[in-house]
mmCIF file of C-alpha atoms in Angstrom:
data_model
loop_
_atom_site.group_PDB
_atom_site.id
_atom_site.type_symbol
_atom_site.label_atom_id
_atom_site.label_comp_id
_atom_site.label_asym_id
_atom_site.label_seq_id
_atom_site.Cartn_x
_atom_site.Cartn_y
_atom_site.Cartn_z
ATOM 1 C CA UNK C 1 108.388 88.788 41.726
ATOM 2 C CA UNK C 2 107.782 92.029 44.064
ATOM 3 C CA UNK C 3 106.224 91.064 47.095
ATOM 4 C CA UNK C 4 102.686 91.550 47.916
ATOM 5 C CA UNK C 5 101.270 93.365 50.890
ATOM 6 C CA UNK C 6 98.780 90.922 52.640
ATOM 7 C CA UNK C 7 95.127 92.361 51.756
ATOM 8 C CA UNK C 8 92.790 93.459 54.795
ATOM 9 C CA UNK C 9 90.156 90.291 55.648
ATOM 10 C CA UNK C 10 87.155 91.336 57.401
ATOM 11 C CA UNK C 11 85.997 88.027 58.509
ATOM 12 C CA UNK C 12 89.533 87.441 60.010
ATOM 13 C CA UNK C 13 88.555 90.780 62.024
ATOM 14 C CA UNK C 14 85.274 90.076 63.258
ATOM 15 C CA UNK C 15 86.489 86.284 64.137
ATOM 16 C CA UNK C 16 89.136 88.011 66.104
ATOM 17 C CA UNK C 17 86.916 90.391 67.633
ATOM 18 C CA UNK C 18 84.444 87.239 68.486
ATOM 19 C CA UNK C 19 86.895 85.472 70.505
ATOM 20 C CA UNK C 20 88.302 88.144 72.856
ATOM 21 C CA UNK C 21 87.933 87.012 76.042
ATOM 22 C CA UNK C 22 85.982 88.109 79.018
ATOM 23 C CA UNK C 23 88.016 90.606 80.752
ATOM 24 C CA UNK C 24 89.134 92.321 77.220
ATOM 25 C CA UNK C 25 86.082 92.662 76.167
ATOM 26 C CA UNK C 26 84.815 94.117 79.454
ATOM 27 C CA UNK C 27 87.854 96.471 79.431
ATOM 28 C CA UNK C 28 86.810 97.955 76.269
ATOM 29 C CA UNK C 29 83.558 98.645 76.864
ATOM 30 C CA UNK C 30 84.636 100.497 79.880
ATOM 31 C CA UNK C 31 86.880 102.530 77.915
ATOM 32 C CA UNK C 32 83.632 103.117 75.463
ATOM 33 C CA UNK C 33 81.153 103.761 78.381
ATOM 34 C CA UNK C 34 83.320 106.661 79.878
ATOM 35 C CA UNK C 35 84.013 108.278 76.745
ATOM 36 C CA UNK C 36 80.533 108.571 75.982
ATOM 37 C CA UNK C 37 79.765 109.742 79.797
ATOM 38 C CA UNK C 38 82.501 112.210 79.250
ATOM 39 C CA UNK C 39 80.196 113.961 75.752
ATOM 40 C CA UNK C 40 77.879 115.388 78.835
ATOM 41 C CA UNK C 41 78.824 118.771 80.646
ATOM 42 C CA UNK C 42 76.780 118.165 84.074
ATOM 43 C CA UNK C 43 79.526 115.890 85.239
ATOM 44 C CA UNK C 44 83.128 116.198 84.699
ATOM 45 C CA UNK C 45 84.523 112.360 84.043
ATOM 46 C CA UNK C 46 88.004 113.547 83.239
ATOM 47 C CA UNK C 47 88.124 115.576 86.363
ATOM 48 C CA UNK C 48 86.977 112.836 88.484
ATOM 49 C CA UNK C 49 88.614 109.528 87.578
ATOM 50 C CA UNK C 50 91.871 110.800 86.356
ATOM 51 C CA UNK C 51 94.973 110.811 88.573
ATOM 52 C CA UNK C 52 95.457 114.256 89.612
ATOM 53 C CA UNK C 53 98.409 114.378 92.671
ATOM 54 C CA UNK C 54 96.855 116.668 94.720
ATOM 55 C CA UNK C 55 93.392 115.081 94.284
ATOM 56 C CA UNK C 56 94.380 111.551 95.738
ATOM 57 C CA UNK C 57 93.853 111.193 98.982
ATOM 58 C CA UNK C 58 92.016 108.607 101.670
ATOM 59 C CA UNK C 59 88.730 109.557 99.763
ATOM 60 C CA UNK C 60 90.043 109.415 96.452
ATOM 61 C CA UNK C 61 91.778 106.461 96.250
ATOM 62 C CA UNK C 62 89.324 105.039 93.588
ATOM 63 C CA UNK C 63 91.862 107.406 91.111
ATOM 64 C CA UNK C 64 94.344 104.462 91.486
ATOM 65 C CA UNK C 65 92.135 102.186 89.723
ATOM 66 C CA UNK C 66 90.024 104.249 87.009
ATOM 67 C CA UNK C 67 92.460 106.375 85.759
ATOM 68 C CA UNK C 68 93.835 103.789 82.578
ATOM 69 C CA UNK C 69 89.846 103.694 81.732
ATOM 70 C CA UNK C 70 89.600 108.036 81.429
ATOM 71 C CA UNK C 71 90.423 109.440 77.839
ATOM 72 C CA UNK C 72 90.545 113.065 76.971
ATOM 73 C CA UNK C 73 89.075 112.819 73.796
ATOM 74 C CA UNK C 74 88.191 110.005 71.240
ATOM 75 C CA UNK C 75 91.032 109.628 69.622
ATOM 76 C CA UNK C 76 92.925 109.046 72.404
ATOM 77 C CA UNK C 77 90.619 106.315 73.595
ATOM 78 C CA UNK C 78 90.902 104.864 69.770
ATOM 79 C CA UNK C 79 94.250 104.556 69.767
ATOM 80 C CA UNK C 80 94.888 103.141 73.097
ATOM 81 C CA UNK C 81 92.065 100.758 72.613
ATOM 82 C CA UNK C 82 93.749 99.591 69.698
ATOM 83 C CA UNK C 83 96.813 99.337 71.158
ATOM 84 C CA UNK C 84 95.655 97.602 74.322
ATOM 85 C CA UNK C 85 93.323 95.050 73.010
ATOM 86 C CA UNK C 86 96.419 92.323 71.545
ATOM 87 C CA UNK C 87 98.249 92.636 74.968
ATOM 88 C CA UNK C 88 95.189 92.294 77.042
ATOM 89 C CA UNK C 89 93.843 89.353 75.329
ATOM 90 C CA UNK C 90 97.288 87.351 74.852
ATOM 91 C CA UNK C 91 97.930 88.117 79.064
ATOM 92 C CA UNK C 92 94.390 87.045 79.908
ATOM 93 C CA UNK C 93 94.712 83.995 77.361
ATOM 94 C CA UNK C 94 98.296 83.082 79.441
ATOM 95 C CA UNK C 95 96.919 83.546 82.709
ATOM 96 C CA UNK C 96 92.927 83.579 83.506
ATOM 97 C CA UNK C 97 90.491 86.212 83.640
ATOM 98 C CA UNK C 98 90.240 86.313 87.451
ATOM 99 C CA UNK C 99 94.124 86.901 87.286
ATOM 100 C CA UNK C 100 93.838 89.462 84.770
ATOM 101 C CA UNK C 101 90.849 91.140 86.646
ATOM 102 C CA UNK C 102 92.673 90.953 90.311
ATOM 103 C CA UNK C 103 96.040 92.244 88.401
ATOM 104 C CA UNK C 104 94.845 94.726 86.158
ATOM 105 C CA UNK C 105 92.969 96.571 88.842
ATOM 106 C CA UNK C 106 95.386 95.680 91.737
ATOM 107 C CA UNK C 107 98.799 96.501 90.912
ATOM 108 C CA UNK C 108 99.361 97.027 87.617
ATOM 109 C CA UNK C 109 97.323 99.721 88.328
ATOM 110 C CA UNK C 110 98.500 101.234 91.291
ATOM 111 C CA UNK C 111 101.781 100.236 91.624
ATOM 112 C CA UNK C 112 102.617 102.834 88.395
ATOM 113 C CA UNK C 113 100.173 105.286 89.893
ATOM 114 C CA UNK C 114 101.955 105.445 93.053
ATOM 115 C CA UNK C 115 105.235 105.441 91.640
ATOM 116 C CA UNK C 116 104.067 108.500 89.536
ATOM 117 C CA UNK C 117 102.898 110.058 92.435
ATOM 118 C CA UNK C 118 105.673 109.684 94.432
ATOM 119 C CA UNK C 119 107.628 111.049 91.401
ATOM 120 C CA UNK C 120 105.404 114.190 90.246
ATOM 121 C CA UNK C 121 104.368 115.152 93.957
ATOM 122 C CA UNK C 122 106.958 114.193 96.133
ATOM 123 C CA UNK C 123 109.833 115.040 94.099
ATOM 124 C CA UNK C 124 109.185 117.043 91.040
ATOM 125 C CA UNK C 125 106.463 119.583 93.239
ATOM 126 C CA UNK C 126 104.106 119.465 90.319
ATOM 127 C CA UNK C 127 100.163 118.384 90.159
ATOM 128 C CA UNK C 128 100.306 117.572 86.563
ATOM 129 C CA UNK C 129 97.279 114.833 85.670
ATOM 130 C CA UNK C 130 97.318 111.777 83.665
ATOM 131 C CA UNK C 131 94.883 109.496 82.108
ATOM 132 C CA UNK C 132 94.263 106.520 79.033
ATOM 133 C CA UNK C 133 94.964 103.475 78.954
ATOM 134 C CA UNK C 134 98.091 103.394 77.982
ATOM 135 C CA UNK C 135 99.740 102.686 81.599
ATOM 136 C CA UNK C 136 98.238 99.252 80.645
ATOM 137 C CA UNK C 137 99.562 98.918 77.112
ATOM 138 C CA UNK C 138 103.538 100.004 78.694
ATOM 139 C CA UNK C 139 103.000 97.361 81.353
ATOM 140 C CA UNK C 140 102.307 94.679 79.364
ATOM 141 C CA UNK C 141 104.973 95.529 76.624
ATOM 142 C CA UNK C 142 107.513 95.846 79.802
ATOM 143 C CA UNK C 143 106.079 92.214 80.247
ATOM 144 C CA UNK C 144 106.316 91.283 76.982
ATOM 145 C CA UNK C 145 109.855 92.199 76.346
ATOM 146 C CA UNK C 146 111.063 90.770 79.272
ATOM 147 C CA UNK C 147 109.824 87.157 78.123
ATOM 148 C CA UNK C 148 110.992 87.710 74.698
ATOM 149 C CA UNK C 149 114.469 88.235 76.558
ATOM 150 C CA UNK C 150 114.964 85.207 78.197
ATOM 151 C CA UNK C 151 114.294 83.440 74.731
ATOM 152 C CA UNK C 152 116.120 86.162 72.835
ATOM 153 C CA UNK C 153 118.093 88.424 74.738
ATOM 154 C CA UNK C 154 118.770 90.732 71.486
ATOM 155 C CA UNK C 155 118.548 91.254 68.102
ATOM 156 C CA UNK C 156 121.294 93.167 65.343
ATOM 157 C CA UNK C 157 120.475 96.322 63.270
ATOM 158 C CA UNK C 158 123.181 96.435 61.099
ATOM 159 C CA UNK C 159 126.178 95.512 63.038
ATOM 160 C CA UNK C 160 124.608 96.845 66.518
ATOM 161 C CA UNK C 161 123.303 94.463 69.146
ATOM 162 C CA UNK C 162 120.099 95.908 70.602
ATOM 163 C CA UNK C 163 119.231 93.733 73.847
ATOM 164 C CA UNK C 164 115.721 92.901 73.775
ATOM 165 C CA UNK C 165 114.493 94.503 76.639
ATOM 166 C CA UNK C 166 115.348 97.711 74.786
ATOM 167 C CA UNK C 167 112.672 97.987 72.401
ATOM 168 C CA UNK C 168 109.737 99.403 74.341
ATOM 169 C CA UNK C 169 112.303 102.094 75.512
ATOM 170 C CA UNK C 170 112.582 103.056 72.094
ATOM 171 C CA UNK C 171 108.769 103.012 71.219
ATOM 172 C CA UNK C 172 108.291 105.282 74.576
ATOM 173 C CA UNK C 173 110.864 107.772 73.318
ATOM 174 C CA UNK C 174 109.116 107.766 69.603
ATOM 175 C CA UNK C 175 105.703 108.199 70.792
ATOM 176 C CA UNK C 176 107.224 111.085 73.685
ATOM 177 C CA UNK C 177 109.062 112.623 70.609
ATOM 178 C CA UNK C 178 105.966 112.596 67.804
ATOM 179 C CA UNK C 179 102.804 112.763 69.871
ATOM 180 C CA UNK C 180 102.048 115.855 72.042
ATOM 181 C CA UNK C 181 100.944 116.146 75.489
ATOM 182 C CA UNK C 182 102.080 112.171 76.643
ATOM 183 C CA UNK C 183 103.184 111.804 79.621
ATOM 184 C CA UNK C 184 106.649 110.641 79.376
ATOM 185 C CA UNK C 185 106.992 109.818 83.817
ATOM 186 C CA UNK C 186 103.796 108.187 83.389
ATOM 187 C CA UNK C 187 104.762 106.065 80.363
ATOM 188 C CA UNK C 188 108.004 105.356 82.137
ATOM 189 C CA UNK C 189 106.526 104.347 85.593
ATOM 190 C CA UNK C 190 104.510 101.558 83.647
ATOM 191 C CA UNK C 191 106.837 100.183 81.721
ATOM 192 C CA UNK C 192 109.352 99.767 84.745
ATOM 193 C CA UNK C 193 106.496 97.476 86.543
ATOM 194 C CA UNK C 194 105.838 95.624 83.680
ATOM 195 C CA UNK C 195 109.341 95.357 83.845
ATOM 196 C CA UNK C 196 109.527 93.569 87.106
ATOM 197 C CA UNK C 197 106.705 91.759 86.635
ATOM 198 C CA UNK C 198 108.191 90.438 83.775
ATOM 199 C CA UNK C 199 111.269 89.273 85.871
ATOM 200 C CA UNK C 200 108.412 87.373 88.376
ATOM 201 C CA UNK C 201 108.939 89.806 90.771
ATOM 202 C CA UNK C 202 105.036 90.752 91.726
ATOM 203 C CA UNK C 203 103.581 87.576 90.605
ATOM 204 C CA UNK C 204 103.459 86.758 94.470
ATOM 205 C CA UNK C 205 100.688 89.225 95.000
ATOM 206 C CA UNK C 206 98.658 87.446 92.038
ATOM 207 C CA UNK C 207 95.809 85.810 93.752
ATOM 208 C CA UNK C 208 96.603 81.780 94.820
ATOM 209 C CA UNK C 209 94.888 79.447 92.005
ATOM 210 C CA UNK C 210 93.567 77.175 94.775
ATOM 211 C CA UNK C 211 91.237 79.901 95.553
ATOM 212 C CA UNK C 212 90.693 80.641 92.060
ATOM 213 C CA UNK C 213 89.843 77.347 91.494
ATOM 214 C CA UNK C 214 87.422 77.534 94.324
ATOM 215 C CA UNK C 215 86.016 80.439 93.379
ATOM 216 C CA UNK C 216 85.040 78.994 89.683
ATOM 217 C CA UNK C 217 83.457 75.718 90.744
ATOM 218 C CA UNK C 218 81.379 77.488 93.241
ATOM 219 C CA UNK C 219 80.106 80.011 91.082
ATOM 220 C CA UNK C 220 80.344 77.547 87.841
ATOM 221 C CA UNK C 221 81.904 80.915 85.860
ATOM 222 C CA UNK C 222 83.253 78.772 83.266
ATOM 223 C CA UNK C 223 79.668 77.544 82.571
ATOM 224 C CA UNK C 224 78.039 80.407 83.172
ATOM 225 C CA UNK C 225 80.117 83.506 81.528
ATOM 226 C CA UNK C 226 80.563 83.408 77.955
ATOM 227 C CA UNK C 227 84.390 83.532 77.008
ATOM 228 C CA UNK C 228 85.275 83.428 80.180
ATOM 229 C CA UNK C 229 89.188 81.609 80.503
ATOM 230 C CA UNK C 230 89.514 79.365 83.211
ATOM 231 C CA UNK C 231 92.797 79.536 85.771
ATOM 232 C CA UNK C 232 93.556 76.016 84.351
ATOM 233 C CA UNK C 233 94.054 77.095 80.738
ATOM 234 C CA UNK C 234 97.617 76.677 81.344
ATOM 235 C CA UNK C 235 96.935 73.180 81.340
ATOM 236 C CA UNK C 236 94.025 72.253 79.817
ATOM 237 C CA UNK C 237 93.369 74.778 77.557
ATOM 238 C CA UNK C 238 92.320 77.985 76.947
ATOM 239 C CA UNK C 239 88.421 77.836 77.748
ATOM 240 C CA UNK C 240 88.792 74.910 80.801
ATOM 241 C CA UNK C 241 88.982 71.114 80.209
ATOM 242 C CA UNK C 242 87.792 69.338 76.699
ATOM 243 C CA UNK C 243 87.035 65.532 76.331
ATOM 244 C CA UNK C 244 89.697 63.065 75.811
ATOM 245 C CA UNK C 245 89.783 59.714 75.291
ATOM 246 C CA UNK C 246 92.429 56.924 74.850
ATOM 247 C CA UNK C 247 91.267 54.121 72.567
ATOM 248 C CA UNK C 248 92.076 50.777 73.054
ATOM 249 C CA UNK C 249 95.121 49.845 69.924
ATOM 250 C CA UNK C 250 92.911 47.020 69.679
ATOM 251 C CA UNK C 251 90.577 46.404 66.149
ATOM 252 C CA UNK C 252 93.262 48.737 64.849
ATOM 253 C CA UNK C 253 94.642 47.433 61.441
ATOM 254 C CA UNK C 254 98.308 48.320 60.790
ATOM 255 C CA UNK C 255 99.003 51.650 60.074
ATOM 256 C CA UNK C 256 95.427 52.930 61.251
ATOM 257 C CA UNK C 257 95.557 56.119 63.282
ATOM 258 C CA UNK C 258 92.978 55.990 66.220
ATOM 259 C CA UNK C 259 90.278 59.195 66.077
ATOM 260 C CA UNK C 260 90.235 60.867 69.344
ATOM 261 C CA UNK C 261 88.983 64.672 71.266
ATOM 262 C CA UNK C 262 92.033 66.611 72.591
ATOM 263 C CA UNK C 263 91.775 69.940 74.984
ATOM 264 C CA UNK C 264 93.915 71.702 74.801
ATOM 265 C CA UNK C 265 96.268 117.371 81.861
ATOM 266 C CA UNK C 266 98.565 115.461 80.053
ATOM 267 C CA UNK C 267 97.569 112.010 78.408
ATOM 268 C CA UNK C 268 98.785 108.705 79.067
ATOM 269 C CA UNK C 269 99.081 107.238 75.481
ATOM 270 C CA UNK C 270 98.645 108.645 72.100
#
């Protein structure tokens, strides 16, 4: 029997879409707001949040941190927003939302900005400008292969042993080779700190989850913001701490299973 491509299930989709948590969701909605703020001509958004070299300086600085949320055009915030959404969502499911908030617009911003800077200005002379989301989406496959190493450090094609790692240098030089106007240094300064974050290097500058912990019982965030994922996820679950209970064996026939709760301008990107 030929095999059967699985068909397309809305209601899987719009579950999917239901359940993205807090900082995804937020993330995508900046993507959507600038877009829209960019359809104006009074105010150039592209211009102003994108990471031009010669444009960062001590007043500037906010380019560091907006630039993955500027998109040239809507297609370009599409496709990154497609791309970005499964990464996003499986890092902030792994490690909190105030992680993924105090990462995401600490250094895995600005740690491939200023490596592109130093790069482009410093080195290469040039002023060229980048933008999109897609800084984010090289980080977090960086990250991504880098755990699938340690479990799998590489896979065959044919009779050729790829390492693991490898594979998001190969979908940087496919989407350098077929899409115009990427930014191949950009792409490549990402993926080399998603890299070392991978390796544990820069998890020291994550925020400490005693303060975290702090922070959400004060402000009750788990309580109070919907899909919100608590820092103890890791060990409780995904959305904070569910009732459990450990029934007494006792009144239990033979056999009998006890019923309990368990918790568990060139573009970055296509």
């Amino acid at each position: 029997m030929a095999p059967t491509l699985p068909s397309f299930n809305p209601a899987r989709l719009r579950s999917y879409v239901f359940r993205l948590p807090l900082f995804t969701r937020a993330t995508l909605l900046a993507i959507l707001v600038f877009w829209v703020l960019e359809l104006q001509s009074a105010w150039d958004v592209v211009h102003w949040g994108g990471l031009v070299p010669k444009e960062v300086g001590l007043g500037t600085m906010y380019r560091l941190n907006t630039y993955p949320l500027i998109h040239v055009n809507f297609l370009h915030a599409l496709f990154n927003a497609f791309a970005l959404t499964p990464l996003m969502e499986r890092f902030e499911a792994e490690n909190g939302t105030l992680v993924t908030l105090a990462m995401f617009f600490g250094p895995l911003s600005t740690l491939p900005a200023a490596l592109y800077l130093l790069v482009e200005r410093g080195i290469l002379r040039s002023n060229t400008a980048v933008q999109g989301a897609s800084v984010w989406v090289f980080v977090l496959l960086g990250v991504e292969a880098m755990k699938a190493y340690r479990t799998n450090p590489s896979f065959s094609i044919s009779t050729v042993q790829i390492p693991t790692w490898a594979t998001p240098l190969f979908i940087l030089v496919c989407i350098t080779a077929l899409v115009p106007y990427t930014s191949l240094l950009g792409h490549f300064c990402a993926l080399g700190v998603g890299y070392i974050y991978g390796l544990g290097y820069l998890k020291i500058l994550a925020p400490p989850e005693k303060i975290l912990r702090w922070i959400e019982g004060k402000l009750n965030l788990l309580g109070r913001l919907p899909h919100y994922v608590s820092v103890d996820q890791k060990t409780f679950g995904r959305y904070g701490v569910l009732p459990t209970s450990t029934p007494s064996s006792a009144g239990l026939g033979e056999g009998s299973v006890p019923m309990t709760f368990m918790g568990s301008t060139q573009r970055l990107g296509p």
